[in-house]
Short mmCIF file of C-alpha atoms in Angstrom, two decimals:
data_model
loop_
_atom_site.label_atom_id
_atom_site.label_comp_id
_atom_site.label_asym_id
_atom_site.label_seq_id
_atom_site.Cartn_x
_atom_site.Cartn_y
_atom_site.Cartn_z
CA MET A 1 -39.38 -22.79 -30.77
CA ARG A 2 -38.53 -21.78 -34.33
CA THR A 3 -40.51 -18.85 -35.68
CA ASP A 4 -41.38 -20.60 -38.95
CA ILE A 5 -42.86 -23.57 -37.07
CA VAL A 6 -44.98 -21.28 -34.90
CA ARG A 7 -46.15 -19.47 -38.06
CA VAL A 8 -47.27 -22.74 -39.64
CA TYR A 9 -49.25 -23.74 -36.55
CA LYS A 10 -50.73 -20.24 -36.37
CA ASP A 11 -52.00 -20.62 -39.92
CA VAL A 12 -53.37 -24.08 -39.09
CA HIS A 13 -55.10 -22.72 -35.97
CA SER A 14 -56.60 -19.80 -37.89
CA TRP A 15 -57.91 -21.70 -40.88
CA VAL A 16 -59.21 -24.68 -38.92
CA GLY A 17 -60.89 -22.28 -36.49
CA ILE A 18 -62.47 -20.36 -39.36
CA ILE A 19 -63.81 -23.54 -40.98
CA SER A 20 -65.30 -25.00 -37.80
CA GLY A 21 -65.90 -21.89 -35.70
CA LEU A 22 -69.43 -20.99 -36.78
CA ALA A 23 -70.71 -24.54 -36.39
CA LEU A 24 -69.04 -24.75 -32.98
CA PHE A 25 -70.68 -21.48 -31.94
CA ILE A 26 -74.09 -23.09 -32.48
CA ALA A 27 -73.01 -26.27 -30.69
CA PHE A 28 -71.69 -24.40 -27.65
CA TYR A 29 -74.50 -21.86 -27.38
CA ALA A 30 -77.24 -24.48 -27.68
CA GLY A 31 -75.23 -26.89 -25.53
CA ALA A 32 -74.95 -24.33 -22.73
CA LEU A 33 -78.74 -24.03 -22.68
CA THR A 34 -79.18 -27.80 -22.52
CA MET A 35 -77.49 -27.78 -19.12
CA PHE A 36 -80.95 -26.75 -17.94
CA GLU A 37 -83.00 -28.85 -20.35
CA GLY A 38 -85.26 -30.05 -17.53
CA PRO A 39 -86.19 -26.57 -16.25
CA LEU A 40 -86.62 -25.34 -19.83
CA GLN A 41 -88.97 -28.22 -20.60
CA ARG A 42 -91.00 -27.56 -17.45
CA TRP A 43 -91.20 -23.85 -18.30
CA ALA A 44 -92.30 -24.55 -21.88
CA SER A 45 -94.68 -27.48 -21.26
CA PRO A 46 -98.43 -26.84 -20.99
CA PRO A 47 -100.26 -28.04 -17.90
CA PRO A 48 -101.55 -31.60 -18.37
CA SER A 49 -105.17 -32.01 -19.43
CA LEU A 50 -105.19 -35.61 -18.25
CA THR A 51 -106.67 -36.80 -15.01
CA ALA A 52 -104.31 -36.97 -12.06
CA PRO A 53 -101.61 -39.65 -12.49
CA LEU A 54 -102.62 -43.06 -11.20
CA PRO A 55 -101.07 -44.57 -8.09
CA LEU A 56 -98.11 -46.71 -9.01
CA ASP A 57 -99.81 -49.93 -7.94
CA ALA A 58 -102.63 -49.28 -10.45
CA THR A 59 -100.22 -49.20 -13.39
CA PRO A 60 -100.71 -52.86 -14.51
CA GLU A 61 -104.36 -52.15 -15.34
CA LEU A 62 -103.35 -49.06 -17.32
CA VAL A 63 -100.69 -51.01 -19.24
CA ALA A 64 -103.14 -53.76 -20.13
CA LYS A 65 -105.68 -51.30 -21.54
CA VAL A 66 -103.05 -49.35 -23.50
CA LEU A 67 -101.65 -52.51 -25.13
CA ALA A 68 -105.16 -53.70 -25.98
CA GLU A 69 -106.21 -50.45 -27.66
CA HIS A 70 -102.79 -49.30 -28.91
CA PRO A 71 -100.73 -52.40 -29.78
CA GLU A 72 -98.02 -50.19 -31.34
CA ALA A 73 -97.08 -49.19 -27.78
CA ALA A 74 -95.71 -52.69 -27.16
CA GLY A 75 -92.62 -51.73 -29.14
CA GLY A 76 -91.59 -49.53 -26.25
CA TYR A 77 -93.40 -47.75 -23.43
CA ASP A 78 -92.29 -46.00 -20.26
CA ILE A 79 -93.73 -46.02 -16.75
CA HIS A 80 -92.80 -42.81 -14.96
CA LEU A 81 -92.19 -43.15 -11.25
CA SER A 82 -92.35 -39.38 -10.80
CA THR A 83 -94.66 -37.07 -12.75
CA GLY A 84 -94.94 -33.36 -13.48
CA PRO A 85 -95.50 -30.90 -16.36
CA GLU A 86 -92.81 -32.64 -18.45
CA ARG A 87 -94.18 -36.11 -17.55
CA PRO A 88 -97.94 -35.54 -17.14
CA ALA A 89 -98.99 -39.20 -16.98
CA ARG A 90 -97.86 -42.45 -15.45
CA LEU A 91 -97.39 -44.09 -18.86
CA SER A 92 -96.14 -42.82 -22.21
CA TRP A 93 -94.93 -44.22 -25.53
CA THR A 94 -93.46 -42.77 -28.69
CA VAL A 95 -94.15 -43.49 -32.34
CA GLY A 96 -91.16 -42.54 -34.52
CA ASP A 97 -87.75 -41.18 -33.52
CA HIS A 98 -88.69 -38.71 -30.80
CA ASP A 99 -85.06 -38.21 -29.71
CA HIS A 100 -84.29 -36.40 -32.95
CA GLY A 101 -87.56 -34.55 -33.44
CA ALA A 102 -89.21 -37.04 -35.79
CA GLY A 103 -91.59 -38.82 -33.42
CA LYS A 104 -94.83 -38.26 -31.56
CA THR A 105 -95.30 -39.05 -27.88
CA PHE A 106 -98.57 -40.23 -26.32
CA HIS A 107 -99.48 -40.13 -22.63
CA ALA A 108 -102.14 -42.31 -21.04
CA SER A 109 -104.20 -42.31 -17.88
CA LEU A 110 -107.56 -43.69 -16.72
CA ASN A 111 -110.76 -41.73 -16.24
CA ALA A 112 -112.78 -42.06 -13.06
CA ASP A 113 -114.94 -44.72 -14.73
CA GLY A 114 -111.86 -46.78 -15.66
CA SER A 115 -111.89 -45.90 -19.37
CA LEU A 116 -108.62 -45.13 -21.13
CA GLN A 117 -107.63 -41.51 -21.66
CA VAL A 118 -104.85 -40.75 -24.17
CA LEU A 119 -103.20 -37.38 -24.80
CA SER A 120 -101.16 -36.95 -27.99
CA GLN A 121 -99.81 -33.51 -27.17
CA GLY A 122 -97.79 -33.64 -23.99
CA PRO A 123 -94.59 -31.90 -22.88
CA SER A 124 -93.07 -29.24 -25.11
CA PRO A 125 -90.48 -30.55 -27.58
CA VAL A 126 -88.57 -27.25 -27.64
CA ALA A 127 -85.91 -28.32 -25.12
CA GLN A 128 -85.24 -31.49 -27.12
CA PHE A 129 -85.05 -29.41 -30.31
CA ILE A 130 -82.39 -27.16 -28.75
CA ASP A 131 -80.48 -30.29 -27.74
CA THR A 132 -80.71 -31.55 -31.33
CA LEU A 133 -79.27 -28.24 -32.57
CA HIS A 134 -76.41 -28.80 -30.14
CA GLN A 135 -75.81 -32.38 -31.27
CA GLN A 136 -76.02 -31.61 -35.01
CA VAL A 137 -74.27 -28.19 -34.92
CA GLY A 138 -77.46 -26.65 -36.26
CA LEU A 139 -77.66 -28.74 -39.44
CA PRO A 140 -81.30 -29.48 -40.50
CA LEU A 141 -80.37 -32.97 -41.75
CA ASP A 142 -81.18 -36.53 -40.76
CA HIS A 143 -79.34 -37.51 -37.61
CA GLU A 144 -77.36 -40.23 -39.42
CA ILE A 145 -76.07 -37.65 -41.92
CA ALA A 146 -75.47 -34.79 -39.49
CA MET A 147 -73.53 -36.79 -36.90
CA PRO A 148 -70.53 -37.69 -39.12
CA ILE A 149 -70.33 -34.02 -40.17
CA MET A 150 -70.38 -33.04 -36.52
CA GLY A 151 -67.64 -35.61 -35.87
CA ALA A 152 -65.47 -34.11 -38.61
CA ILE A 153 -65.99 -30.63 -37.14
CA ALA A 154 -65.02 -31.99 -33.70
CA LEU A 155 -61.81 -33.38 -35.20
CA LEU A 156 -61.02 -29.96 -36.68
CA TYR A 157 -61.83 -28.49 -33.29
CA ALA A 158 -59.24 -30.78 -31.66
CA ILE A 159 -56.64 -29.74 -34.26
CA ALA A 160 -57.38 -26.07 -33.54
CA LEU A 161 -56.88 -26.68 -29.81
CA VAL A 162 -53.49 -28.35 -30.30
CA SER A 163 -52.21 -25.79 -32.79
CA GLY A 164 -53.45 -22.92 -30.63
CA VAL A 165 -51.49 -24.17 -27.62
CA ILE A 166 -48.34 -24.54 -29.77
CA VAL A 167 -48.75 -20.98 -31.04
CA LEU A 168 -49.09 -19.69 -27.48
CA ILE A 169 -46.12 -21.60 -26.02
CA PRO A 170 -43.36 -19.10 -27.01
CA SER A 171 -45.11 -16.23 -25.21
CA LEU A 172 -46.88 -18.29 -22.55
CA VAL A 173 -45.00 -17.02 -19.50
CA LYS A 174 -44.94 -13.41 -20.66
CA ASP A 175 -48.53 -13.16 -21.95
CA LEU A 176 -50.48 -15.62 -19.82
CA PHE A 177 -51.69 -13.09 -17.26
CA ALA A 178 -51.24 -10.04 -19.47
CA LEU A 179 -54.34 -8.07 -20.30
CA ARG A 180 -53.08 -5.03 -22.17
CA LEU A 181 -55.63 -2.25 -21.97
CA GLY A 182 -55.24 0.78 -24.16
CA LYS A 183 -55.80 2.08 -27.66
CA ASN A 184 -54.87 -1.23 -29.29
CA LEU A 185 -58.13 -2.95 -28.46
CA LYS A 186 -57.51 -5.69 -30.97
CA ARG A 187 -54.46 -6.62 -28.88
CA MET A 188 -56.59 -6.60 -25.74
CA TRP A 189 -59.22 -8.88 -27.24
CA LEU A 190 -56.50 -11.21 -28.49
CA ASP A 191 -55.21 -11.41 -24.89
CA VAL A 192 -58.73 -12.19 -23.67
CA HIS A 193 -59.14 -14.82 -26.40
CA ASN A 194 -55.84 -16.48 -25.41
CA VAL A 195 -56.46 -16.43 -21.66
CA VAL A 196 -60.03 -17.74 -21.90
CA GLY A 197 -58.95 -20.41 -24.37
CA LEU A 198 -56.00 -21.57 -22.28
CA PHE A 199 -57.76 -21.72 -18.91
CA SER A 200 -60.78 -23.50 -20.39
CA LEU A 201 -58.53 -25.86 -22.39
CA PRO A 202 -59.34 -28.99 -20.30
CA PHE A 203 -63.05 -28.35 -20.82
CA HIS A 204 -62.57 -27.91 -24.57
CA ILE A 205 -60.42 -31.04 -24.88
CA ILE A 206 -63.14 -33.07 -23.13
CA MET A 207 -65.83 -31.61 -25.43
CA ALA A 208 -63.78 -32.31 -28.57
CA LEU A 209 -62.86 -35.91 -27.71
CA THR A 210 -66.28 -36.93 -26.43
CA ALA A 211 -67.99 -35.33 -29.45
CA VAL A 212 -65.85 -37.49 -31.73
CA VAL A 213 -66.87 -40.57 -29.72
CA PHE A 214 -70.56 -39.62 -29.98
CA ALA A 215 -70.32 -39.07 -33.72
CA PHE A 216 -68.48 -42.30 -34.55
CA HIS A 217 -69.85 -44.48 -31.76
CA ASP A 218 -70.96 -47.38 -33.98
CA GLN A 219 -67.84 -47.25 -36.13
CA PHE A 220 -65.62 -47.55 -33.04
CA TYR A 221 -67.51 -50.61 -31.86
CA LEU A 222 -67.34 -52.24 -35.30
CA ALA A 223 -63.59 -51.64 -35.44
CA GLN A 224 -63.22 -53.10 -31.95
CA ASP A 225 -65.23 -56.18 -32.92
CA SER A 226 -63.18 -56.71 -36.08
CA ILE A 227 -59.94 -56.55 -34.08
CA THR A 228 -61.09 -58.80 -31.25
CA GLY A 229 -62.98 -61.21 -33.52
CA ALA A 230 -66.23 -60.71 -31.64
CA PRO A 231 -69.49 -60.95 -33.63
CA PRO A 232 -70.74 -57.56 -34.86
CA ALA A 233 -72.93 -55.77 -32.36
CA VAL A 234 -75.75 -53.56 -33.56
CA SER A 235 -75.90 -51.76 -30.24
CA ARG A 236 -74.03 -52.13 -27.01
CA ASP A 237 -77.14 -50.98 -25.17
CA THR A 238 -79.14 -54.07 -26.14
CA ASP A 239 -80.53 -55.80 -23.08
CA PRO A 240 -79.32 -59.34 -22.49
CA ASP A 241 -81.90 -62.09 -22.91
CA PRO A 242 -80.97 -64.91 -20.55
CA ASP A 243 -83.06 -67.62 -22.17
CA GLY A 244 -84.86 -66.17 -25.22
CA GLU A 245 -87.93 -68.28 -24.44
CA GLN A 246 -91.51 -67.19 -23.94
CA ARG A 247 -92.23 -66.69 -20.25
CA SER A 248 -95.76 -67.10 -19.01
CA GLN A 249 -95.27 -65.76 -15.49
CA PRO A 250 -96.72 -62.29 -14.76
CA LEU A 251 -94.55 -59.20 -14.80
CA LEU A 252 -93.43 -57.98 -11.42
CA PRO A 253 -95.58 -54.95 -10.43
CA PRO A 254 -93.71 -51.60 -10.42
CA PRO A 255 -93.76 -51.13 -6.61
CA ALA A 256 -92.21 -54.59 -6.16
CA LEU A 257 -89.63 -53.83 -8.85
CA VAL A 258 -88.60 -50.61 -7.12
CA ALA A 259 -88.28 -52.42 -3.80
CA ARG A 260 -86.25 -55.21 -5.40
CA LEU A 261 -83.88 -52.68 -7.01
CA ALA A 262 -83.40 -50.88 -3.70
CA GLU A 263 -82.10 -54.16 -2.24
CA GLN A 264 -79.60 -54.71 -5.06
CA ALA A 265 -78.49 -51.13 -5.73
CA PRO A 266 -78.80 -48.95 -2.61
CA GLY A 267 -78.52 -45.27 -3.46
CA PHE A 268 -79.81 -45.69 -7.03
CA THR A 269 -83.09 -43.80 -7.45
CA PRO A 270 -85.14 -45.13 -10.39
CA THR A 271 -87.18 -42.58 -12.33
CA THR A 272 -88.46 -44.50 -15.36
CA LEU A 273 -89.24 -48.12 -16.16
CA SER A 274 -88.75 -48.57 -19.91
CA TYR A 275 -90.39 -51.73 -21.31
CA SER A 276 -90.31 -53.31 -24.76
CA HIS A 277 -92.10 -56.45 -25.99
CA ASP A 278 -90.97 -58.84 -28.68
CA ALA A 279 -91.95 -62.32 -29.82
CA ALA A 280 -89.90 -64.00 -27.10
CA THR A 281 -90.18 -61.97 -23.95
CA VAL A 282 -90.43 -58.56 -22.34
CA ARG A 283 -87.32 -56.48 -21.81
CA LEU A 284 -86.87 -53.79 -19.19
CA ARG A 285 -84.40 -50.99 -18.72
CA VAL A 286 -84.60 -48.94 -15.54
CA LEU A 287 -83.46 -45.33 -15.81
CA GLY A 288 -82.45 -43.42 -12.71
CA LYS A 289 -79.63 -41.61 -10.97
CA ASP A 290 -77.24 -41.77 -8.08
CA ASP A 291 -75.89 -38.39 -7.02
CA ARG A 292 -72.64 -40.00 -5.86
CA TYR A 293 -71.58 -41.02 -9.39
CA GLY A 294 -71.42 -39.74 -12.96
CA LEU A 295 -74.18 -40.90 -15.30
CA ARG A 296 -74.16 -42.54 -18.74
CA GLY A 297 -76.96 -40.37 -20.13
CA PRO A 298 -77.53 -36.61 -19.88
CA ASP A 299 -79.38 -37.02 -16.57
CA PHE A 300 -79.69 -40.76 -16.01
CA GLY A 301 -77.86 -44.02 -15.53
CA LEU A 302 -79.54 -47.29 -16.37
CA ALA A 303 -79.70 -50.98 -15.60
CA SER A 304 -81.03 -53.93 -17.58
CA VAL A 305 -83.47 -55.73 -15.29
CA ASP A 306 -85.47 -58.94 -15.49
CA PRO A 307 -89.07 -57.64 -15.51
CA TYR A 308 -90.37 -60.94 -14.09
CA THR A 309 -88.10 -61.18 -11.03
CA GLY A 310 -86.55 -57.74 -10.62
CA SER A 311 -83.01 -59.14 -10.79
CA ILE A 312 -80.38 -56.92 -12.38
CA LEU A 313 -79.19 -58.54 -15.61
CA SER A 314 -76.59 -55.96 -16.62
CA SER A 315 -74.98 -53.18 -14.60
CA ASP A 316 -72.74 -51.90 -17.40
CA TYR A 317 -74.29 -48.43 -17.12
CA LEU A 318 -75.56 -48.62 -13.54
CA PRO A 319 -73.78 -45.91 -11.51
CA GLY A 320 -71.72 -47.35 -8.69
CA HIS A 321 -71.92 -50.93 -9.99
CA GLN A 322 -69.82 -50.75 -13.17
CA THR A 323 -66.60 -52.52 -14.04
CA PRO A 324 -63.53 -50.24 -14.23
CA ALA A 325 -63.69 -50.26 -18.04
CA PHE A 326 -67.34 -49.20 -18.21
CA ALA A 327 -66.86 -46.70 -15.37
CA THR A 328 -64.05 -45.10 -17.41
CA VAL A 329 -66.28 -44.80 -20.49
CA THR A 330 -69.11 -43.41 -18.37
CA SER A 331 -66.77 -40.82 -16.89
CA PHE A 332 -66.24 -39.34 -20.37
CA PHE A 333 -69.99 -39.09 -20.93
CA ALA A 334 -70.47 -37.55 -17.49
CA LEU A 335 -67.73 -35.02 -18.18
CA HIS A 336 -69.44 -34.04 -21.44
CA PHE A 337 -72.95 -33.82 -19.97
CA GLY A 338 -71.91 -32.19 -16.68
CA ASN A 339 -74.33 -34.45 -14.81
CA TYR A 340 -72.27 -34.66 -11.63
CA GLY A 341 -71.77 -32.24 -8.76
CA GLY A 342 -75.28 -30.79 -8.83
CA ALA A 343 -76.17 -27.14 -9.55
CA PRO A 344 -72.64 -25.67 -9.17
CA ILE A 345 -71.29 -27.90 -11.97
CA ARG A 346 -74.28 -27.23 -14.20
CA TRP A 347 -73.88 -23.46 -13.83
CA SER A 348 -70.14 -23.81 -14.42
CA TYR A 349 -70.77 -25.75 -17.63
CA PHE A 350 -73.35 -23.18 -18.68
CA LEU A 351 -70.84 -20.35 -18.26
CA LEU A 352 -68.05 -22.35 -19.93
CA GLY A 353 -70.37 -23.10 -22.84
CA MET A 354 -71.25 -19.43 -23.29
CA ALA A 355 -67.57 -18.52 -22.99
CA GLY A 356 -66.76 -21.15 -25.62
CA ALA A 357 -69.31 -19.63 -28.01
CA ALA A 358 -67.72 -16.21 -27.44
CA LEU A 359 -64.30 -17.75 -28.06
CA PHE A 360 -65.28 -18.92 -31.55
CA TYR A 361 -66.98 -15.63 -32.37
CA THR A 362 -64.02 -13.50 -31.28
CA GLY A 363 -61.65 -15.87 -33.06
CA ASN A 364 -63.34 -15.09 -36.36
CA LEU A 365 -63.39 -11.35 -35.71
CA LEU A 366 -59.72 -11.29 -34.74
CA TRP A 367 -58.78 -13.22 -37.88
CA ILE A 368 -60.73 -10.78 -40.06
CA GLU A 369 -58.93 -7.79 -38.53
CA SER A 370 -55.55 -9.48 -39.01
CA ARG A 371 -56.40 -10.29 -42.62
CA ARG A 372 -57.21 -6.60 -43.25
CA LYS A 373 -53.67 -5.65 -42.29
CA ARG A 374 -52.14 -8.36 -44.48
CA GLU A 375 -54.28 -7.29 -47.45
CA ARG A 376 -53.30 -3.66 -46.95
CA ARG A 377 -49.60 -4.56 -46.86
CA ALA A 378 -50.14 -6.49 -50.09
CA GLY A 379 -51.52 -3.35 -51.76
CA ALA A 380 -55.25 -4.02 -51.50
CA VAL A 381 -57.11 -0.78 -50.75
CA GLU A 382 -60.59 -2.27 -50.43
CA GLN A 383 -61.57 -5.28 -48.40
CA THR A 384 -61.73 -8.39 -50.54
CA ARG A 385 -65.08 -10.06 -51.15
CA PRO A 386 -64.18 -13.22 -49.15
CA THR A 387 -63.29 -11.10 -46.11
CA ARG A 388 -66.56 -9.14 -46.33
CA LEU A 389 -68.48 -12.39 -46.79
CA LEU A 390 -66.86 -14.01 -43.77
CA ALA A 391 -67.59 -10.96 -41.61
CA ALA A 392 -71.27 -11.03 -42.62
CA LEU A 393 -71.58 -14.78 -42.09
CA THR A 394 -69.91 -14.57 -38.68
CA VAL A 395 -72.44 -11.98 -37.55
CA GLY A 396 -75.48 -13.51 -39.27
CA ILE A 397 -74.99 -17.15 -38.34
CA SER A 398 -73.96 -16.52 -34.74
CA LEU A 399 -76.64 -13.97 -33.90
CA GLY A 400 -79.17 -15.84 -36.03
CA CYS A 401 -78.68 -18.82 -33.73
CA VAL A 402 -79.13 -16.66 -30.62
CA ALA A 403 -82.29 -14.99 -31.91
CA GLY A 404 -83.74 -18.16 -33.44
CA ILE A 405 -83.50 -20.06 -30.17
CA SER A 406 -85.01 -17.16 -28.21
CA VAL A 407 -87.99 -16.79 -30.54
CA THR A 408 -88.78 -20.50 -30.80
CA LEU A 409 -88.46 -20.86 -27.02
CA ALA A 410 -90.86 -17.99 -26.40
CA ALA A 411 -93.26 -19.47 -28.98
CA ALA A 412 -93.56 -22.61 -26.84
CA LYS A 413 -96.07 -20.75 -24.66
CA VAL A 414 -98.58 -20.29 -27.49
CA LEU A 415 -97.93 -22.97 -30.12
CA PRO A 416 -99.92 -25.76 -28.36
CA GLN A 417 -103.00 -23.52 -28.56
CA LEU A 418 -102.56 -22.98 -32.29
CA THR A 419 -101.39 -26.27 -33.81
CA ASP A 420 -100.98 -29.98 -33.19
CA SER A 421 -97.64 -29.99 -35.05
CA VAL A 422 -95.75 -28.18 -32.29
CA GLY A 423 -92.38 -29.84 -32.96
CA LEU A 424 -92.49 -28.99 -36.67
CA TRP A 425 -93.35 -25.36 -35.97
CA HIS A 426 -90.49 -24.99 -33.52
CA GLN A 427 -88.14 -26.00 -36.32
CA ILE A 428 -89.84 -23.69 -38.83
CA ILE A 429 -89.64 -20.71 -36.47
CA TYR A 430 -85.99 -21.26 -35.58
CA TYR A 431 -84.74 -21.73 -39.14
CA ALA A 432 -86.89 -18.85 -40.46
CA VAL A 433 -85.33 -16.44 -37.94
CA PHE A 434 -81.87 -17.93 -38.46
CA LEU A 435 -82.01 -17.58 -42.25
CA ALA A 436 -83.60 -14.12 -42.12
CA MET A 437 -80.80 -12.77 -39.94
CA THR A 438 -78.11 -14.43 -42.04
CA VAL A 439 -79.56 -12.95 -45.23
CA TRP A 440 -79.85 -9.57 -43.51
CA ALA A 441 -76.17 -9.69 -42.57
CA LEU A 442 -75.17 -10.58 -46.12
CA ALA A 443 -77.28 -7.74 -47.52
CA ARG A 444 -76.23 -5.08 -45.00
CA GLY A 445 -72.62 -6.09 -44.48
CA GLY A 446 -70.80 -7.04 -41.31
CA ALA A 447 -70.43 -3.49 -39.95
CA LYS A 448 -74.10 -2.46 -40.03
CA ALA A 449 -75.47 -5.92 -39.32
CA GLY A 450 -73.03 -6.29 -36.42
CA TYR A 451 -74.97 -3.84 -34.23
CA GLU A 452 -78.38 -4.15 -35.90
CA LEU A 453 -78.56 -7.87 -35.25
CA LEU A 454 -77.19 -7.46 -31.73
CA TYR A 455 -80.12 -5.12 -31.00
CA ALA A 456 -82.49 -7.61 -32.65
CA SER A 457 -81.07 -10.50 -30.60
CA ALA A 458 -81.49 -8.50 -27.40
CA VAL A 459 -85.15 -7.87 -28.24
CA THR A 460 -85.77 -11.56 -28.97
CA CYS A 461 -84.33 -12.47 -25.56
CA LEU A 462 -87.01 -10.25 -24.03
CA PHE A 463 -89.67 -12.29 -25.85
CA ILE A 464 -89.08 -15.02 -23.24
CA PRO A 465 -90.13 -13.02 -20.13
CA ALA A 466 -92.82 -11.37 -22.27
CA ALA A 467 -94.26 -14.82 -22.95
CA SER A 468 -94.44 -15.40 -19.20
CA LEU A 469 -96.14 -12.04 -18.67
CA LEU A 470 -98.83 -13.02 -21.19
CA THR A 471 -100.07 -15.55 -18.65
CA ILE A 472 -101.42 -12.63 -16.62
CA ILE A 473 -104.04 -12.00 -19.32
CA GLY A 474 -104.72 -15.70 -19.81
CA ILE A 475 -102.44 -16.46 -22.77
CA GLY A 476 -100.19 -19.43 -22.22
CA TRP A 477 -99.31 -20.72 -18.74
CA ASN A 478 -96.58 -20.59 -16.18
CA HIS A 479 -94.93 -23.09 -13.85
CA ARG A 480 -93.30 -21.51 -10.87
CA GLY A 481 -91.45 -24.69 -9.98
CA ASN A 482 -88.40 -23.10 -11.62
CA GLY A 483 -88.63 -19.83 -9.71
CA PHE A 484 -87.82 -17.15 -12.27
CA THR A 485 -84.58 -18.72 -13.50
CA VAL A 486 -85.51 -18.79 -17.19
CA GLU A 487 -86.75 -15.21 -17.19
CA ILE A 488 -83.77 -13.87 -15.20
CA VAL A 489 -81.25 -15.49 -17.54
CA ALA A 490 -83.12 -14.13 -20.59
CA VAL A 491 -83.23 -10.57 -19.21
CA THR A 492 -79.53 -10.72 -18.26
CA GLY A 493 -78.68 -11.88 -21.79
CA ALA A 494 -80.78 -9.06 -23.29
CA LEU A 495 -79.02 -6.40 -21.21
CA LEU A 496 -75.61 -7.75 -22.23
CA LEU A 497 -76.57 -7.81 -25.90
CA PHE A 498 -77.93 -4.22 -25.74
CA HIS A 499 -74.61 -3.09 -24.26
CA LEU A 500 -72.61 -4.88 -26.93
CA ALA A 501 -74.85 -3.49 -29.67
CA ARG A 502 -74.15 0.06 -28.51
CA ARG A 503 -70.40 -0.57 -28.50
CA ALA A 504 -70.53 -2.22 -31.92
CA ARG A 505 -72.40 0.83 -33.25
CA LEU A 506 -69.63 3.12 -32.03
CA ARG A 507 -67.05 0.85 -33.64
CA ALA A 508 -68.85 0.93 -36.98
CA LEU A 509 -68.74 4.74 -36.97
CA SER A 510 -65.11 5.09 -35.85
CA ALA A 511 -63.34 2.17 -37.55
CA PRO A 512 -60.62 2.85 -40.14
CA ARG A 513 -62.03 3.44 -43.61
CA ASP A 514 -60.41 0.27 -44.98
CA SER A 515 -61.78 -1.90 -42.17
CA VAL A 516 -64.52 -4.40 -42.85
CA TRP A 517 -66.24 -2.96 -39.74
CA HIS A 518 -66.32 0.59 -41.16
CA GLU A 519 -69.81 1.95 -41.83
CA SER A 520 -69.51 5.63 -42.68
CA ARG A 521 -67.83 8.82 -41.63
CA SER A 522 -69.98 11.40 -39.89
CA ALA A 523 -69.98 13.85 -37.06
CA HIS A 524 -69.46 10.87 -34.83
CA SER A 525 -66.10 10.13 -36.39
CA HIS A 526 -64.30 11.22 -33.26
CA ALA A 527 -66.13 8.71 -31.08
CA PRO A 528 -63.75 6.42 -29.19
CA ALA A 529 -62.57 3.49 -31.27
CA ILE A 530 -64.05 0.37 -29.83
CA ALA A 531 -63.19 -3.02 -31.30
CA ASN A 532 -66.13 -4.82 -32.79
CA SER A 533 -64.70 -7.91 -31.11
CA GLU A 534 -66.45 -6.61 -27.99
CA ALA A 535 -69.67 -7.82 -29.59
CA ALA A 536 -68.56 -11.38 -28.89
#
């Protein structure tokens, strides 16, 4: 391939990566954590203060009392077939947009005397908040505004993937398995960057394409409808209404519904019955899973069901019962969510997500080092302001995300005892830490902040097991249903960050004087030169 063509694609890869890299770091780091959203939510959720969940066959009485005293619940309420810390009651409903952190969820049960008991502060919203950071690449904007921006970043991400492969093609055979260790550590980290990027390429292509679909979901459907001449559809998830007429027959009780579903969809395990009332009828979507198939949602498939007879009305998203077209679409969602294959796939996605975050971080650091050499050849003695700014932002934004998530996650153990606005305070804590570390990096410069913020991030990771230890003296709570997974992962991350901080400190003391990673010359000037890229 011609050298000039490779050079053009290298420039495209570099600039597109620089523009989208920091946002993608947040998306991948938060996304890796969401692979264990359920365990995180159980760890962070306070024990329920409601009475024990009712037997399933007593649910109709509970529903009747909730709708009588809280008519707003008719817009949509859920009956949970399994309960726990993250689902402390048999029935719940949400006012506002809970999926994107703007709603409030209520849980209901019955006291021993039959009176209604409602809890407005249930499971911790911190896991959902981390998922929102992942979806919106950390932007504190309305979901409708953030998603198109995320889609544009995903498109840039796809361009970076294609151009990166083209750049690597000329040296693919020679450099693919080369890991050149030695004094040229920048060369070594470039080899690592290339190898990790190439071998995780299928994963990254899936993430890029599915992220674009998520961002422009409605626009794709509108374009499809305009081409096919079909009437515009507000949502493809709308349940079909076979007759649209008021039905006076009673709703089928939940136990009978579950039994009826088992007859029609063997292997599908329902977890939630999601009802909504309107002027004409009652609609029902049943959420559940089938371990043999990929799922449409992060951890669920769903079926539209007639709540009066239990008959399945639509199996478009019902695992194992989809048409080839819908099964193909679902496969893309399943590949993005990693909701197939059980724990081995989830751990693989977690590690690939963390590796992806490191890929974007090292990409920025490698570009900054390469730019230093180009500026020096052009006669610039000092680093230019844009280069210093990019170095500081790379350190501040990336490590601000790491520390912000750690602190707000640890705070989940105490916030319910201090405030009713738990979701709001999780956002305040995260963005306060994130902004503080970004400002610190800008004030101190990339070299000093590079190791200072790595040390700070390591300490914030230790806040998570510390929050669990506080339960020994009666502060907070603990759920051992997760073993010690959350704490072990946090401690492992802290140890890794401490190691990288030490190496980054050595690099700051031994870097060339004209490097953006140079701090000062001292008696330590003969310390081994260690590339700051190792802080990735």
